[in-house]
Tab-separated table of C-alpha atoms and ligand atoms in Angstrom:
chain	number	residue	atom	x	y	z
A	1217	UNK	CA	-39.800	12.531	11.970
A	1218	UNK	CA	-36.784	10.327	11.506
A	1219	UNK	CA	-36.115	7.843	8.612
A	1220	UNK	CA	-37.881	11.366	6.175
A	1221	UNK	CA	-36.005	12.723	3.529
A	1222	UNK	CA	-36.623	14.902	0.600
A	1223	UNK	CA	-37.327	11.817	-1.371
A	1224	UNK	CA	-40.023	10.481	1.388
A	1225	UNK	CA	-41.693	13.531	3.019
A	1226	UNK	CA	-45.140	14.453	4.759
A	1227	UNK	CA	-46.597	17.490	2.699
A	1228	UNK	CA	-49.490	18.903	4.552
A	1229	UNK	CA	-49.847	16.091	6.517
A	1230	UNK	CA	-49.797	13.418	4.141
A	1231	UNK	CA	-47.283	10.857	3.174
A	1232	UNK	CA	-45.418	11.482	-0.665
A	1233	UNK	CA	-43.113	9.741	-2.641
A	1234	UNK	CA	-41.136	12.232	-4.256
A	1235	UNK	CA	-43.644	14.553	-5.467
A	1236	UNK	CA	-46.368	11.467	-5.554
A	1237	UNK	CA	-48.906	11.277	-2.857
A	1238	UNK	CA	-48.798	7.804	-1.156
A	1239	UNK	CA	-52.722	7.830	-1.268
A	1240	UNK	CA	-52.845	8.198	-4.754
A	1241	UNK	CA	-50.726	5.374	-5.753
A	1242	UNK	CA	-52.590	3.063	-3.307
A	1243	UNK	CA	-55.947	3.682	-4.472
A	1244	UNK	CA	-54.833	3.320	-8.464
A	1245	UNK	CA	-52.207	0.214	-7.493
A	1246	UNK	CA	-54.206	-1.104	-4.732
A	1247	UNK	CA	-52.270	-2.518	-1.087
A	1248	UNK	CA	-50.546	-3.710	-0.047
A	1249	UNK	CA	-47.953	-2.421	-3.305
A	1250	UNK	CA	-44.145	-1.923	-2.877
A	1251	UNK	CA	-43.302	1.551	-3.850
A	1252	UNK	CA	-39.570	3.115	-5.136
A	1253	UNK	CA	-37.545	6.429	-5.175
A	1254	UNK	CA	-35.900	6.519	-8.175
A	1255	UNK	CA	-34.113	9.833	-7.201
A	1256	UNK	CA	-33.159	8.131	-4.021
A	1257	UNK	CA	-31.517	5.241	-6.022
A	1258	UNK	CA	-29.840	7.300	-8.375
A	1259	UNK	CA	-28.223	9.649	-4.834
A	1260	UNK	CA	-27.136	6.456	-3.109
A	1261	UNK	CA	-25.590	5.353	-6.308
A	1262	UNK	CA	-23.939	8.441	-6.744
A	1263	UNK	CA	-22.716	8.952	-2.894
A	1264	UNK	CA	-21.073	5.909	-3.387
A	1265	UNK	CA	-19.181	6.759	-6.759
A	1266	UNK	CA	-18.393	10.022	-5.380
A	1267	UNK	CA	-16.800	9.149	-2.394
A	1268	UNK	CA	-14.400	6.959	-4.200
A	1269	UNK	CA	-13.538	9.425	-6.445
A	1270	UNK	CA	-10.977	8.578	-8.589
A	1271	UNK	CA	-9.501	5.323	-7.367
A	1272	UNK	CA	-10.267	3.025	-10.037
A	1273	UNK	CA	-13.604	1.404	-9.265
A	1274	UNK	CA	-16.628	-0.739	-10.145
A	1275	UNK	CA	-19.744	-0.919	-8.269
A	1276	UNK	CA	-21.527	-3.791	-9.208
A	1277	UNK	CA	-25.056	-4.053	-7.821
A	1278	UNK	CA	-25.880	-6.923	-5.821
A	1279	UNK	CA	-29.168	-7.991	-7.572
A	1280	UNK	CA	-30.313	-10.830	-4.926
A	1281	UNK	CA	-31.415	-6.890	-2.760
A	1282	UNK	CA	-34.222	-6.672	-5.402
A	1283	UNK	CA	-33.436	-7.643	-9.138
A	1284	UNK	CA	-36.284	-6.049	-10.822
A	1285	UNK	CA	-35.479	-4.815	-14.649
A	1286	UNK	CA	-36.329	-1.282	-13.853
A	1287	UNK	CA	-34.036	-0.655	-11.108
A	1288	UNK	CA	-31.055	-3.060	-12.603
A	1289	UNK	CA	-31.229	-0.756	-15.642
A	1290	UNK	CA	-31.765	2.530	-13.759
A	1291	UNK	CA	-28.266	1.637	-11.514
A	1292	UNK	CA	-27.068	-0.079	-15.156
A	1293	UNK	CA	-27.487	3.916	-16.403
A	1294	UNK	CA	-25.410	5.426	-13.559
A	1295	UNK	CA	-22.567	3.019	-14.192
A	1296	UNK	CA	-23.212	-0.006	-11.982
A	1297	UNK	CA	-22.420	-3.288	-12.734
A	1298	UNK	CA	-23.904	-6.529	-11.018
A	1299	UNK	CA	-22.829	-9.022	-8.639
A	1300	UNK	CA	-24.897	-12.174	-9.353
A	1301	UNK	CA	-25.817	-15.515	-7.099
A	1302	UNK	CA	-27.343	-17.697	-9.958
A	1303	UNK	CA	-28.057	-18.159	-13.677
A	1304	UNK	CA	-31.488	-16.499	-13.045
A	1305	UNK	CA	-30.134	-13.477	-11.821
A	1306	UNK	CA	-27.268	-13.599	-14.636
A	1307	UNK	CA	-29.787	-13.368	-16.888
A	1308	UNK	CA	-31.570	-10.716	-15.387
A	1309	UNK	CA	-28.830	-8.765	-14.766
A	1310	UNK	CA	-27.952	-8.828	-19.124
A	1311	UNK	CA	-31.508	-8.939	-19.468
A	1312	UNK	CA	-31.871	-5.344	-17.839
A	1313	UNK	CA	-28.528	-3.983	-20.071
A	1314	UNK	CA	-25.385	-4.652	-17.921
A	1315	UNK	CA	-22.263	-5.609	-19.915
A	1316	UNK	CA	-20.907	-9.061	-19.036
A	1317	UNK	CA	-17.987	-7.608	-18.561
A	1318	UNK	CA	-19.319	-5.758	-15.414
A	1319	UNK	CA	-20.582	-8.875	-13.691
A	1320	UNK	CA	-19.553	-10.849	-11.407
A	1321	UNK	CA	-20.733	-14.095	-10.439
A	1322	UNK	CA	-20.554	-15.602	-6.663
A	1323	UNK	CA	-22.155	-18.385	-5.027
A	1324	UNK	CA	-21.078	-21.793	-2.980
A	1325	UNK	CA	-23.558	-24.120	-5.117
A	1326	UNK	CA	-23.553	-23.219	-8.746
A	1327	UNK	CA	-24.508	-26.093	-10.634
A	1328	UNK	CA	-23.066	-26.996	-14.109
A	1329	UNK	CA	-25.391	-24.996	-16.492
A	1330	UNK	CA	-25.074	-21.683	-14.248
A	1331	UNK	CA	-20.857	-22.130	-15.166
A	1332	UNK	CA	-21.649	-22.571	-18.363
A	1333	UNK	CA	-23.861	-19.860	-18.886
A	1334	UNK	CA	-21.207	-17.747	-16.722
A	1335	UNK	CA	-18.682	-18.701	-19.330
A	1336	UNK	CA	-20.467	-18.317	-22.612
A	1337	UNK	CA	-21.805	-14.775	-21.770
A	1338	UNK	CA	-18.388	-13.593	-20.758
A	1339	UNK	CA	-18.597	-12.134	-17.407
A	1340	UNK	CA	-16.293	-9.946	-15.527
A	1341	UNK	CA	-15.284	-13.069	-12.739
A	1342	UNK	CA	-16.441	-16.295	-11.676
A	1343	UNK	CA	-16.168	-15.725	-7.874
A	1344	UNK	CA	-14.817	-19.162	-7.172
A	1345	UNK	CA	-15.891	-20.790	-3.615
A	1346	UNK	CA	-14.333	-24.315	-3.295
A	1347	UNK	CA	-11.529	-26.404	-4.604
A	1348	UNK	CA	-13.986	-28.566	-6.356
A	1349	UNK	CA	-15.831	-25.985	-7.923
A	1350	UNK	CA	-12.263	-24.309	-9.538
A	1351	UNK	CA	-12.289	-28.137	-10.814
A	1352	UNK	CA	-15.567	-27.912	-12.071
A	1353	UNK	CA	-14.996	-24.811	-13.807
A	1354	UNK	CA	-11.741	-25.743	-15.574
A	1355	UNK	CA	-13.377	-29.250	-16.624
A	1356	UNK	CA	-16.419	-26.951	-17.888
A	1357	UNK	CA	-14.399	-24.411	-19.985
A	1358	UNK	CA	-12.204	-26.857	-21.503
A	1359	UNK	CA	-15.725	-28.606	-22.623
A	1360	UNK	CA	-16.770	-24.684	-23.690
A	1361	UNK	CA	-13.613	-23.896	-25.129
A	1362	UNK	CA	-13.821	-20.525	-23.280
A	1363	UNK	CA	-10.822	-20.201	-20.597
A	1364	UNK	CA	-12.399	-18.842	-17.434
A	1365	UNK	CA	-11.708	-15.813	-15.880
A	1366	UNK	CA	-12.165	-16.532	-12.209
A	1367	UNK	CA	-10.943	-14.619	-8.619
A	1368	UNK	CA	-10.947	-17.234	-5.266
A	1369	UNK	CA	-13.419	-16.017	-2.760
A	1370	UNK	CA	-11.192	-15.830	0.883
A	1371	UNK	CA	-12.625	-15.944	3.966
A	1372	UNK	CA	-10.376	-14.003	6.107
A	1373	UNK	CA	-12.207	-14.902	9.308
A	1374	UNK	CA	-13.197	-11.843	10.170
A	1375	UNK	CA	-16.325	-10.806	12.658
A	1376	UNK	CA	-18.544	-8.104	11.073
A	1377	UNK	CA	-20.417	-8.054	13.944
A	1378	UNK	CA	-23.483	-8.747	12.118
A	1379	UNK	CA	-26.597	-11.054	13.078
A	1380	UNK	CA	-25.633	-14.700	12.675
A	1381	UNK	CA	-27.545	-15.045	9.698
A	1382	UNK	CA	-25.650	-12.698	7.738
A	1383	UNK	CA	-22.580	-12.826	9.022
A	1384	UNK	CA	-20.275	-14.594	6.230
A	1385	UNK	CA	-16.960	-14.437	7.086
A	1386	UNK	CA	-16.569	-16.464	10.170
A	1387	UNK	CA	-14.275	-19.698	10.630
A	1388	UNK	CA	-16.968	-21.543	10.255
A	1389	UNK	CA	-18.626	-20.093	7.440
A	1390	UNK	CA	-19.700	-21.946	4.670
A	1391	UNK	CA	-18.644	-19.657	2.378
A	1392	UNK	CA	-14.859	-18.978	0.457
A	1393	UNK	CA	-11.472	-20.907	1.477
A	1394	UNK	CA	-9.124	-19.862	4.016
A	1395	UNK	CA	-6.388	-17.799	2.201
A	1396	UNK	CA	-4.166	-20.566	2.677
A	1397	UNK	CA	-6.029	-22.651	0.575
A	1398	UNK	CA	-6.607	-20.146	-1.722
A	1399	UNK	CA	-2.889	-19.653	-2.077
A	1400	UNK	CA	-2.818	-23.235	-3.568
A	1401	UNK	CA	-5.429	-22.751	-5.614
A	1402	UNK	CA	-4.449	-19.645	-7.490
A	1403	UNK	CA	-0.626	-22.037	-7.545
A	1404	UNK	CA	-2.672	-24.588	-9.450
A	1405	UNK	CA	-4.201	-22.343	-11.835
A	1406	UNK	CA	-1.080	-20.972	-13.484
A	1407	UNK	CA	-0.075	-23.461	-15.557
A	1408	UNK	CA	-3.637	-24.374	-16.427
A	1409	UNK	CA	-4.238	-22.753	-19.929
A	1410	UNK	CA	-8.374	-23.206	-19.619
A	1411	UNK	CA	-7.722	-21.131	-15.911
A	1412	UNK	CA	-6.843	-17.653	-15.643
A	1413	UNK	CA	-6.512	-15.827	-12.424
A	1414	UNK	CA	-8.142	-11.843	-12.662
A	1415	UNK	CA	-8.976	-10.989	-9.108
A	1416	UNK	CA	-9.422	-11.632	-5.107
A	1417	UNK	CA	-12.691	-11.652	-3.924
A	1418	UNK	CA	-14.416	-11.557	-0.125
A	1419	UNK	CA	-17.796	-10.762	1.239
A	1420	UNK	CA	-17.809	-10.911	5.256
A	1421	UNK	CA	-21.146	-10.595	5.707
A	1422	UNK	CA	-24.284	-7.887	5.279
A	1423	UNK	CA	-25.261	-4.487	7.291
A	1424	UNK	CA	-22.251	-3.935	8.653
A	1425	UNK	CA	-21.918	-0.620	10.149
A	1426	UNK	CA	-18.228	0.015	11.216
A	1427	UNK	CA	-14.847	0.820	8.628
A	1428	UNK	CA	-12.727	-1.561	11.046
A	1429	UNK	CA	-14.292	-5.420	9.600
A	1430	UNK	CA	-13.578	-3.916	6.012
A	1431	UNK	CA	-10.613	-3.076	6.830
A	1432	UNK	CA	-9.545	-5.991	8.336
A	1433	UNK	CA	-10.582	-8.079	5.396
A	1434	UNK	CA	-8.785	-5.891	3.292
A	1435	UNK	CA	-5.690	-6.252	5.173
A	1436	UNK	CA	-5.980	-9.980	5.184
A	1437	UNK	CA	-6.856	-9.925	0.809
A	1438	UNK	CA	-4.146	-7.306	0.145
A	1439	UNK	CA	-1.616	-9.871	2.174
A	1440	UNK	CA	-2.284	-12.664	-0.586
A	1441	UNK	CA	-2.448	-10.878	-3.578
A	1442	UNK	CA	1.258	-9.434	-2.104
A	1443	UNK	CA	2.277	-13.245	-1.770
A	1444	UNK	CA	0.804	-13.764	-5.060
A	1445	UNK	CA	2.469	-11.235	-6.938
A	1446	UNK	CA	5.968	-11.326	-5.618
A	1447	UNK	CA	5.215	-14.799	-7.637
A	1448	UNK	CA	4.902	-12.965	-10.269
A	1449	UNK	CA	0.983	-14.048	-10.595
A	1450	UNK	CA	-0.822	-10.098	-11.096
A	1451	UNK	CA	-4.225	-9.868	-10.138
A	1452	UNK	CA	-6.289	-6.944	-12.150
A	1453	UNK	CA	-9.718	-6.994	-9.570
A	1454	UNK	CA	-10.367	-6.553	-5.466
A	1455	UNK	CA	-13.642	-7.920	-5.010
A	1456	UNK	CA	-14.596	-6.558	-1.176
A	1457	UNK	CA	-17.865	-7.763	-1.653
A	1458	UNK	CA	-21.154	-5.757	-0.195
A	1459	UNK	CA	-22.786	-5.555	3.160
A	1460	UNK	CA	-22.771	-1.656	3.300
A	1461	UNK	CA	-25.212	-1.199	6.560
A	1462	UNK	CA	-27.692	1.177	6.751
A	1463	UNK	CA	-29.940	2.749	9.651
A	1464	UNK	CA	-32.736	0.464	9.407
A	1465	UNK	CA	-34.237	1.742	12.967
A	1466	UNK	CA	-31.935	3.354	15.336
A	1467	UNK	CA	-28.235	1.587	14.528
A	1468	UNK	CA	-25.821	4.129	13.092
A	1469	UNK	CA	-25.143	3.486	9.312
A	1470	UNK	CA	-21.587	2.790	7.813
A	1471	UNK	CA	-19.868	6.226	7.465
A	1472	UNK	CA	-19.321	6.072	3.444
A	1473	UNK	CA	-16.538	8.870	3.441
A	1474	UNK	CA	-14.692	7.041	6.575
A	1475	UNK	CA	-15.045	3.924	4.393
A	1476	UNK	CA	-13.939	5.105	1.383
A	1477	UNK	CA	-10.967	7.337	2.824
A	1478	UNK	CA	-9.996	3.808	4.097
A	1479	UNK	CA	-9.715	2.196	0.554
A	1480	UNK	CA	-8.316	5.054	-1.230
A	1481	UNK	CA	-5.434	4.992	1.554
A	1482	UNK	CA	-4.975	1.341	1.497
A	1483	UNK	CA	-5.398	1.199	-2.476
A	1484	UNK	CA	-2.954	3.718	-3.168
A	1485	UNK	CA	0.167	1.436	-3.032
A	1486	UNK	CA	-1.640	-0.505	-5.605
A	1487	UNK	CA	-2.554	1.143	-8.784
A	1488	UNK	CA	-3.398	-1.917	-10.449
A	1489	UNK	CA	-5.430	-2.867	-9.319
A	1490	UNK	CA	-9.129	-2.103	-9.936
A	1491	UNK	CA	-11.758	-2.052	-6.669
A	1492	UNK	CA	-15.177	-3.859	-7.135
A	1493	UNK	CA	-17.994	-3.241	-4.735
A	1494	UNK	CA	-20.839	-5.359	-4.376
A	1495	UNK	CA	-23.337	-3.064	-2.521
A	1496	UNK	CA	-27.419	-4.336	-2.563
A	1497	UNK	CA	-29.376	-3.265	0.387
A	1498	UNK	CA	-27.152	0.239	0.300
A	1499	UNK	CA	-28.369	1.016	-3.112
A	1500	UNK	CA	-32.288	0.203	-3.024
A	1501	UNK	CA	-33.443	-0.272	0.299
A	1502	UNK	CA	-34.233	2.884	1.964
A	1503	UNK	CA	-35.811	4.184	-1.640
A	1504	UNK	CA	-38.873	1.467	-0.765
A	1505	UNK	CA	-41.471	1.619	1.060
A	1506	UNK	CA	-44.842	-1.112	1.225
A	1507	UNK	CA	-47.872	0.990	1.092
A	1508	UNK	CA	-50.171	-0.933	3.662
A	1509	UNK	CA	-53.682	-0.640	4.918
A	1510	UNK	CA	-55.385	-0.906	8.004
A	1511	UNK	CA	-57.860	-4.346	8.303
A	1512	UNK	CA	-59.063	-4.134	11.522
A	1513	UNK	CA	-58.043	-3.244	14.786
A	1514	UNK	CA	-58.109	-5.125	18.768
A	1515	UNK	CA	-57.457	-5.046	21.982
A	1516	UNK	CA	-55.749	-8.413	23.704
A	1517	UNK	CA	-55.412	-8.468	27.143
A	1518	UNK	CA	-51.871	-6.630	26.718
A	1519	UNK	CA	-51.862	-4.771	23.733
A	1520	UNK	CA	-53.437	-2.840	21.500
A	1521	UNK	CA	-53.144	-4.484	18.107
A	1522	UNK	CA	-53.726	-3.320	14.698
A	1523	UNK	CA	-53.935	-6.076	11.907
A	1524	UNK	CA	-52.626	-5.174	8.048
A	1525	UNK	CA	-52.599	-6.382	5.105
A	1526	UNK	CA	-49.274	-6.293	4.290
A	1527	UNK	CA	-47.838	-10.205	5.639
A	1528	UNK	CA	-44.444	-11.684	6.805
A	1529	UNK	CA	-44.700	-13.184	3.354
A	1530	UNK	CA	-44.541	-10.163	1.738
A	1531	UNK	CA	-41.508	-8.852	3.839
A	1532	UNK	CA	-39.635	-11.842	5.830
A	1533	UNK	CA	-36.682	-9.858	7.868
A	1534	UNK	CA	-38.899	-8.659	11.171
A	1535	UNK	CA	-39.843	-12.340	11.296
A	1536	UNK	CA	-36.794	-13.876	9.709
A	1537	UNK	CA	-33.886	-11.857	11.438
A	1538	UNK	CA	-35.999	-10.076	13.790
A	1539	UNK	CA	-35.342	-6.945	11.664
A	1540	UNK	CA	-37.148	-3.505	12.471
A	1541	UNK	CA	-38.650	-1.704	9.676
A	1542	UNK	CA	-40.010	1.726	11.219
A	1543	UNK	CA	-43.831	1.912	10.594
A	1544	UNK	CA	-45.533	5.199	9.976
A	1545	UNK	CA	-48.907	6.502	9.060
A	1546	UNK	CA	-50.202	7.524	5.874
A	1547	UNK	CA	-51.403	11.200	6.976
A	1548	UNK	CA	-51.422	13.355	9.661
A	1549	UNK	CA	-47.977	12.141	11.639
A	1550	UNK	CA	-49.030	14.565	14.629
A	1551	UNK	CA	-52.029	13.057	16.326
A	1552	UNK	CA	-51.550	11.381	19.606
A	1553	UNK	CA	-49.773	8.342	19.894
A	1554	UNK	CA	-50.697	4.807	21.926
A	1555	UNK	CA	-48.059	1.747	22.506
A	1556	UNK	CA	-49.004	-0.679	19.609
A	1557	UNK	CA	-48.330	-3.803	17.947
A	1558	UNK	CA	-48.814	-3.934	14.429
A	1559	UNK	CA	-49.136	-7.384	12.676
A	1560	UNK	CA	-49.894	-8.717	9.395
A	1561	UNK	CA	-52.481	-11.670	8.386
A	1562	UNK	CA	-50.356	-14.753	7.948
A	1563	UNK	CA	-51.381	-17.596	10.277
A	1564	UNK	CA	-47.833	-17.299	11.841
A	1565	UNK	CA	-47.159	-15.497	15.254
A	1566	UNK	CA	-43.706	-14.343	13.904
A	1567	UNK	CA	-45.864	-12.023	11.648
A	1568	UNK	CA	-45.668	-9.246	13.540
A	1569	UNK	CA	-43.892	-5.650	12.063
A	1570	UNK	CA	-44.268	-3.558	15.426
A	1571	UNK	CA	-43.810	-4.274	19.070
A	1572	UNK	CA	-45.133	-1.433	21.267
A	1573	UNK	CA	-44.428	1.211	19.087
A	1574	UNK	CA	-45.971	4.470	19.266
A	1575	UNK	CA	-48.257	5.346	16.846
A	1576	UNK	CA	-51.914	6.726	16.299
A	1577	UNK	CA	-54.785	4.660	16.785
A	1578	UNK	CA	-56.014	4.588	12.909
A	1579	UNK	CA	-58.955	4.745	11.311
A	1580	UNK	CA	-60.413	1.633	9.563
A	1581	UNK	CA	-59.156	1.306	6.309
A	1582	UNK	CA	-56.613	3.730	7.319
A	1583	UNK	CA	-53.040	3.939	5.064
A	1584	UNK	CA	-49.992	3.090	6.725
A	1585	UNK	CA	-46.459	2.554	5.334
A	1586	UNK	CA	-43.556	-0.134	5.750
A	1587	UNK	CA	-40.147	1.585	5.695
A	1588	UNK	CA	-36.622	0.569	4.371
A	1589	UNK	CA	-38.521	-1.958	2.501
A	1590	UNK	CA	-36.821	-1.639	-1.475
A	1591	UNK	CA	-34.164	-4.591	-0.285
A	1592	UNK	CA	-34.777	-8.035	0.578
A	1593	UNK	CA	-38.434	-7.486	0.881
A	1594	UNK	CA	-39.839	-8.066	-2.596
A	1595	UNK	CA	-36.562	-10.376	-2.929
A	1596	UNK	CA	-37.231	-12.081	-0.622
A	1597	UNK	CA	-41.333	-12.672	-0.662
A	1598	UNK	CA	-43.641	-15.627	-1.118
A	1599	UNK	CA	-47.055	-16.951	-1.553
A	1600	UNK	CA	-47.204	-18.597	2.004
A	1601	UNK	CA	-50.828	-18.621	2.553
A	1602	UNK	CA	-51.377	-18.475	-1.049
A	1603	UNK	CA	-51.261	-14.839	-0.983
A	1604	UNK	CA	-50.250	-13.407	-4.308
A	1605	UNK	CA	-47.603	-11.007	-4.404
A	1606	UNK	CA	-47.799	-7.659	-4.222
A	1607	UNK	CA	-46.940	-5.162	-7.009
A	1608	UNK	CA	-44.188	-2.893	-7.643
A	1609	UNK	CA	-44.069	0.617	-8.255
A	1610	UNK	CA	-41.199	3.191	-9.420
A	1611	UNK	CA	-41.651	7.003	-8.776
A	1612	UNK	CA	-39.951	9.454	-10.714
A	1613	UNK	CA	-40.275	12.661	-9.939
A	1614	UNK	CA	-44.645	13.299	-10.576
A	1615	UNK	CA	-44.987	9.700	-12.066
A	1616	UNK	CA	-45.205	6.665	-11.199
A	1617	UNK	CA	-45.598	3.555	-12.849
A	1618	UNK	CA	-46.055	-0.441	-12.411
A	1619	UNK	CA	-42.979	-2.107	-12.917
A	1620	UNK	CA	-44.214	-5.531	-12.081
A	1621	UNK	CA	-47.893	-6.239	-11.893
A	1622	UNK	CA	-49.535	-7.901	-8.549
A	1623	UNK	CA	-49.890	-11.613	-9.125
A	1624	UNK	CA	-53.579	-12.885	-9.166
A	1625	UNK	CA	-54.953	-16.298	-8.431
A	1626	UNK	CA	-53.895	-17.509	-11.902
A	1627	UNK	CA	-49.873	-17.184	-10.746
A	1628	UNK	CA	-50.856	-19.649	-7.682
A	1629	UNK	CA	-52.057	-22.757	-9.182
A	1630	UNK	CA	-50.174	-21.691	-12.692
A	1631	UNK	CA	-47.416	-24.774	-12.584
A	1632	UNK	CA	-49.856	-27.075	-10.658
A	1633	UNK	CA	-50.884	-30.128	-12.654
B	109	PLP	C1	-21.394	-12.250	-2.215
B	109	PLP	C2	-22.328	-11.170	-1.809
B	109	PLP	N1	-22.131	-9.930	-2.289
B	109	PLP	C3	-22.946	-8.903	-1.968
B	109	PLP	C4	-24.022	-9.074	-1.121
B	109	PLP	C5	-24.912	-7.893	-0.841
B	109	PLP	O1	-25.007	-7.597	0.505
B	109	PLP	P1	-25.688	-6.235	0.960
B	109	PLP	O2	-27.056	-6.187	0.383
B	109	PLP	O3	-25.715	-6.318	2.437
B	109	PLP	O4	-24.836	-5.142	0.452
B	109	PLP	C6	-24.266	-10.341	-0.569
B	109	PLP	C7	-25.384	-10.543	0.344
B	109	PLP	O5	-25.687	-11.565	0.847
B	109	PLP	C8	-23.405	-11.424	-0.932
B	109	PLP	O6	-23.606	-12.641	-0.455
C-alpha cells in the first residue's frame, strides 16, 4: 500500500508503528491519540543534512508544524535549530534545549514583549517584516541595551504554486518588503549602532513541490545581498525559509537531492555565507499518524458513510485547505473495498476526511488511522465543540510513551470565571 514505510508497516495484517502495534497504543492511550515515528524524524532530519553535505548550513525547525518538547529536543539532538513565529514558541523552542543562537525569529505582528524577549535571549536573527517594525526593534534595543541582530524578510514575488492560503510570496502578500525596500532598509541600518545587519531572509510559501520557485527566490535574495555587499555591507546568513512539500496523497514531493544540488551550485560563489533552512511539515509530518475509531456507520441516499471520532477540530487542513490525508484501516488492509466517505463528529459539514475513497466496510468500533498527520494537525487543533484534545504519543523503536496527556473536562472551563 502506498504512503507505508519501514517506520509505518502492516505486520500480519495489522497496522505498527515502528515495532509498536497501533492497537496496543489505542487501547492503553485511548482515541482518538496522535501517534509519532521517532526514527522517521530522526531520517528526514538526516536526509536533509545529508544532502547538503558540506555547504555550510543550519536547519532550523519550524516549530509552528508541531512544537511539542519531545520532538523540538529530539531534532534539537540531531543538530536542528528553530525558526520561531512568537514569544510562546521562543520559549518553547529554549525550553526544549535549542541554543539562542540557532533561532530565528519571523513573524509580521510581533508585539513589543516578543522583541524584547527576542533580544534578551540572544537569538540567531530577528527576521524583520516591515519598516516600522525595524523601527520598533531599534527603539526596543536601545531601551534593552542589546543591539539587535536582525536579516529583512524579501518578498521576491515569486509563485510557489501553492494553495492560496499558503502561498507567501506573492505581490500581494502580506508578508516581507519588496527588495527594493529592503535595500533602504538594510541603507538605514548601517550607521545605526543599536542595528546590525547578519542575514537575508524569505519564505515563499509552504508544500511546494518543484526546485524552480526556490530557485527563483534565491536568484532574486542572492541579487541584493550582491548590491549589498559591493557596499561593502557583508551579510553572514541566507534565510530561504521552509515550505519543503511532501506527498500528502498523490502530488509528487520536492526532490531533496535536485534541491539541494541547486543550493550547493548557487552557494558556491559565496562561501560566506552560511544557509538556514526553515523546514516544519518536512521534518514531522509524515512520522504522525491519529489513531481513530469507528462510531458508527450509514447509508445516505448517496453514500456510504462511516462516522469517527477523530474531528476537523482535531485536524483542520481537509476542512481548512481542503487537504487529503490518506485514511487506512487498522488491520487486515486486504478485504474488499466499497466507495466511502469518512467524517468526523463536529457539527460542521466541512468535517469530512474522505470523499469516496475505497476502503473496507469496518466493523463497529473498528481502528482506523489518519495519515501525514505529525504537522499542522496537533498545531493546529481546538476545542470547537468543547472536545478536549487528543493526546500525543512518541514511538521509539518497542516503546512508546505520552508526551502530552489528553485534556479532560477540567482544561475546558479551566480559565472561565
Ligand atoms: C517563515 C516560515 N518559515 C517556515 C515555515 C514552515 O513551512 P513548512 O512547514 O511548509 O516547511 C513557515 C510556514 O508557514 C513560515 O511561515
Amino acid at each position: 500500500m502506498a504512503h507505508l514505510n519501514d517506520c509505518l508497516s502492516y505486520r500480519t495484517g495489522r497496522l505498527y508503528v515502528e515495532s509498536v502495534a497501533a492497537e496496543r497504543i489505542a487501547r492503553e492511550a485511548g482515541t482518538p491519540t496522535y501517534v509519532y515515528s521517532a526514527r522517521l524524524i530522526r531520517e528526514k532530519f538526516q536526509e536533509l543534512d545529508s544532502a547538503l553535505g558540506n555547504l555550510p548550513h543550519l536547519i532550523c525547525y519550524a516549530l509552528k508544524a508541531n512544537p511539542n518538547r519531545s520532538l523540538c529536543r529530539l531534532l534539537a539532538k540531531e543538530g536542528a535549530g528553530a525558526d520561531v513565529v512568537s514569544g510562546g514558541e521562543l520559549r518553547q523552542a529554549i525550553d526544549a534545549g535549542i541554543r539562542p543562537g540557532k533561532i530565528v525569529f519571523a513573524g509580521v505582528g510581533k508585539t513589543e514583549d516578543e522583541i524584547i524577549l527576542a533580544l534578551r535571549s540572544g537569538i540567531r536573527m530577528l527576521n524583520v517584516e516591515s519598516q516600522e517594525e525595524l523601527e520598533a526593534v531599534t527603539r526596543l534595543a536601545k531601551r534593552v541595551k542589546r543591539p539587535a541582530l536582525f536579516a529583512v524578510r524579501v518578498n521576491p514575488g515569486v509563485d510557489a504554486g501553492t494553495h492560496r492560503h499558503v502561498a507567501t510570496g506573492l505581490p500581494d502578500s502580506k508578508f516581507g518588503v519588496v527588495p527594493a525596500e529592503a535595500l533602504r532598509m538594510y541603507r538605514q541600518a548601517r550607521t545605526n549602532p543599536w542595528l546590525k545587519a547578519v542575514g537575508i531572509h524569505c519564505h515563499i510559501g509552504s508544500q511546494i513541490t518543484r526546485v524552480q520557485p526556490y530557485q527563483q527566490a534565491l536568484d532574486s535574495v542572492l541579487k541584493l545581498a550582491s548590491k549589498l555587499r559591493s557596499e561593502g555591507q557583508h551579510l553572514k546568513y541566507l534565510d530561504l525559509g521552509g515550505g519543503l512539500g511532501i506527498c500528502h496523497d498523490q502530488e509528487e514531493p520536492l526532490p531533496i537531492p535536485a534541491f539541494a544540488r541547486m543550493l550547493r551550485r548557487e552557494l558556491a560563489a559565496w562561501p560566506g555565507l552560511e544557509l538556514v533552512l526553515e523546514p516544519g511539515r518536512f521534518l514531522v509530518a509524515e512520522a504522525g499518524i491519529i489513531l481513530t475509531r469507528v462510531l458508527y456507520r450509514k447509508r445516505t441516499s448517496r453514500a456510504h458513510l462511516v462516522i469517527v471520532d477523530v474531528g476537523m477540530n482535531d485536524l483542520l487542513r481537509p476542512a481548512l485547505y481542503g487537504a487529503k490525508h490518506p485514511v487506512i484501516p487498522g488491520h487486515s488492509p486486504q478485504r474488499p473495498k466499497i466507495r466511502l466517505n469518512v467524517a468526523g463528529p463536529v457539527c460542521e459539514s466541512a468535517d469530512m476526511f474522505a470523499r469516496g475513497e475505497k476502503l473496507p466496510w469496518p466493523k463497529p468500533r473498528e481502528l482506523w488511522a489518519i495519515l501525514k498527520a505529525g504537522a499542522y494537525a496537533f498545531s493546529m487543533s481546538s476545542q470547537y465543540n468543547s472536545r478536549p484534545r487528543p493526546p500525543e504519543v512518541l514511538v521509539e523503536g518497542r516503546n512508546f510513551r505520552l508526551i502530552r496527556a489528553r485534556e479532560q473536562f477540567e482544561d475546558l472551563v479551566r480559565h472561565e470565571r
